[in-house]
Coordinates of C-alpha atoms and ligand atoms in Angstrom, one line a residue:
M1 CA 25.8 53.8 131.4
E2 CA 28.8 51.8 132.8
C3 CA 31.1 53.7 135.2
I4 CA 34.3 54.9 133.4
F5 CA 36.4 54.6 136.6
C6 CA 35.3 51.0 137.2
K7 CA 36.5 50.3 133.6
I8 CA 39.8 52.0 134.4
I9 CA 40.1 49.9 137.6
R10 CA 39.5 46.7 135.7
G11 CA 42.1 47.8 133.0
E12 CA 39.5 48.0 130.2
I13 CA 40.4 51.7 129.7
K14 CA 44.0 52.7 129.6
S15 CA 45.3 54.9 132.4
Y16 CA 48.6 55.8 133.9
K17 CA 48.3 54.0 137.3
I18 CA 50.9 55.4 139.7
Y19 CA 49.7 53.5 142.8
E20 CA 47.6 50.4 143.6
D21 CA 46.8 48.4 146.7
E22 CA 44.1 45.9 147.7
H23 CA 41.4 48.6 148.0
V24 CA 42.6 51.6 146.0
V25 CA 44.0 52.7 142.6
A26 CA 45.6 56.1 141.7
F27 CA 46.0 57.3 138.2
L28 CA 46.9 60.5 136.4
D29 CA 44.0 62.8 135.6
I30 CA 43.5 62.9 131.8
N31 CA 43.1 66.7 132.1
P32 CA 45.8 67.7 134.5
I33 CA 46.0 71.2 135.9
N34 CA 49.6 70.7 137.1
P35 CA 52.2 68.0 136.4
G36 CA 51.3 64.9 138.5
H37 CA 47.6 65.8 139.0
T38 CA 46.3 62.4 140.2
L39 CA 42.9 60.8 141.1
V40 CA 42.8 58.4 144.0
V41 CA 39.8 56.0 143.6
P42 CA 38.5 53.1 145.7
K43 CA 38.1 49.8 143.8
K44 CA 34.6 49.5 145.3
H45 CA 32.1 51.6 143.4
V46 CA 30.6 54.3 145.7
E47 CA 29.4 57.6 144.5
N48 CA 31.2 60.0 146.8
I49 CA 32.1 60.6 150.4
L50 CA 28.4 61.0 151.3
D51 CA 27.5 57.4 150.5
A52 CA 30.8 55.8 151.3
D53 CA 31.4 53.5 154.3
P54 CA 34.0 54.6 156.8
E55 CA 36.4 51.8 155.8
T56 CA 36.4 52.9 152.2
I57 CA 37.0 56.5 153.2
S58 CA 39.9 55.5 155.4
H59 CA 41.5 53.3 152.6
V60 CA 41.2 56.2 150.2
F61 CA 42.7 58.8 152.5
I62 CA 45.6 56.6 153.6
A63 CA 46.4 56.2 149.8
V64 CA 46.0 60.0 149.3
Q65 CA 48.8 60.6 151.8
K66 CA 51.0 58.0 150.0
V67 CA 50.4 59.4 146.6
A68 CA 51.0 63.0 147.9
K69 CA 54.4 61.9 149.3
L70 CA 55.3 60.0 146.1
L71 CA 54.5 63.1 143.9
M72 CA 56.6 65.3 146.2
E73 CA 59.5 62.9 146.1
K74 CA 59.4 62.1 142.4
L75 CA 58.3 65.4 140.9
G76 CA 59.7 67.8 143.4
A77 CA 56.3 69.2 144.4
K78 CA 56.5 71.5 147.4
G79 CA 52.9 71.0 148.5
V80 CA 49.5 69.5 147.5
N81 CA 45.9 70.6 147.3
I82 CA 43.5 67.7 148.0
I83 CA 40.0 68.1 146.6
H84 CA 36.9 66.0 146.6
N85 CA 33.8 67.0 144.7
A86 CA 30.7 65.4 146.1
G87 CA 27.4 65.9 144.2
R88 CA 26.6 67.6 140.9
E89 CA 26.2 71.0 142.5
A90 CA 29.8 70.6 143.7
N91 CA 30.9 69.9 140.1
Q92 CA 31.3 66.2 140.5
E93 CA 31.2 64.8 136.9
I94 CA 32.3 61.2 137.4
M95 CA 30.0 59.6 140.0
H96 CA 32.6 57.2 141.4
L97 CA 34.4 58.5 144.4
H98 CA 37.7 60.1 143.6
V99 CA 40.1 62.5 145.4
H100 CA 42.1 64.9 143.3
V101 CA 45.7 65.2 144.5
I102 CA 47.1 68.3 142.9
P103 CA 50.9 68.8 143.4
R104 CA 52.0 72.4 143.8
Y105 CA 55.3 73.9 142.8
S106 CA 56.9 77.1 143.7
K107 CA 55.6 79.9 141.5
D108 CA 53.0 77.7 139.6
D109 CA 50.0 79.5 138.2
I110 CA 47.2 77.6 140.0
K111 CA 44.9 80.1 141.7
L112 CA 42.5 77.7 143.6
V113 CA 42.8 79.2 147.1
D114 CA 43.5 82.7 145.7
W115 CA 40.1 82.4 143.9
W116 CA 38.1 81.3 147.0
R117 CA 39.7 84.0 149.1
S118 CA 38.6 86.5 146.5
V119 CA 34.9 85.6 146.9
V120 CA 34.7 85.6 150.7
K121 CA 31.3 87.0 151.7
K122 CA 30.0 88.6 154.9
M123 CA 27.4 86.5 156.6
D124 CA 25.8 85.9 160.0
L125 CA 27.8 83.1 161.5
E126 CA 25.7 83.0 164.6
E127 CA 22.5 82.3 162.5
I128 CA 24.3 79.6 160.5
Y129 CA 25.7 78.1 163.7
R130 CA 22.2 77.9 165.2
K131 CA 20.8 76.1 162.2
I132 CA 23.5 73.5 162.3
I133 CA 23.7 73.0 166.0
G134 CA 19.9 73.5 166.6
Ligands
5GP1 P1 35.2 65.6 139.0 O1 34.1 64.5 138.9 O2 35.7 65.7 140.4 O3 34.7 67.0 138.5 O4 36.4 65.3 138.1 C1 36.5 64.2 137.3 C2 37.9 64.1 136.8 O5 38.1 62.9 136.1 C3 38.2 65.3 135.8 O6 39.3 66.0 136.3 C4 38.6 64.6 134.5 O7 39.7 65.1 133.8 C5 38.9 63.1 134.9 N1 38.6 62.1 134.0 C6 37.4 62.0 133.3 N2 37.5 60.9 132.5 C7 38.7 60.4 132.6 C8 39.4 59.3 132.0 O8 38.9 58.6 131.1 N3 40.7 59.0 132.4 C9 41.3 59.8 133.3 N4 42.6 59.5 133.6 N5 40.7 60.8 133.9 C10 39.5 61.1 133.6
ZN2 ZN1 32.6 53.0 139.3

């Protein structure tokens, strides 16, 4: 099946593009969780950060900063959450790299970080550290 974000990039599917440069496009998420929820996407089709080349990652994150500042200036956001889902187990649904830029407003009802702090688990950091570092 053809990639839906490649179609958006080529203009074959309508989207609300709020930023574009040589390497990157940013458009409003069709299912926003807050006003201005945006997806920043490289024009080159790569699946996610795990298979992207460093140049693509760098182009995307430079654009993420520009988009975040644009949303703060134009929509009066007070902060942003930046989220990238890589892999199906991490809830990636569209397999074309995209970074969610979610503007945050004072007293909005988004509980992202509140949620993850509520499920913190006790675990042996020493054991995990040894597995990673060898
Ligand atoms: P993820 O793959 O990180 O779970 O999220 C994919 C995101 O793409 C979702 O937030 C979804 O709302 C958004 N999305 C899926 N299809 C379209 C589309 O056709 N247009 C736009 N603008 N967003 C889309
Ligand atoms: Zn694609």
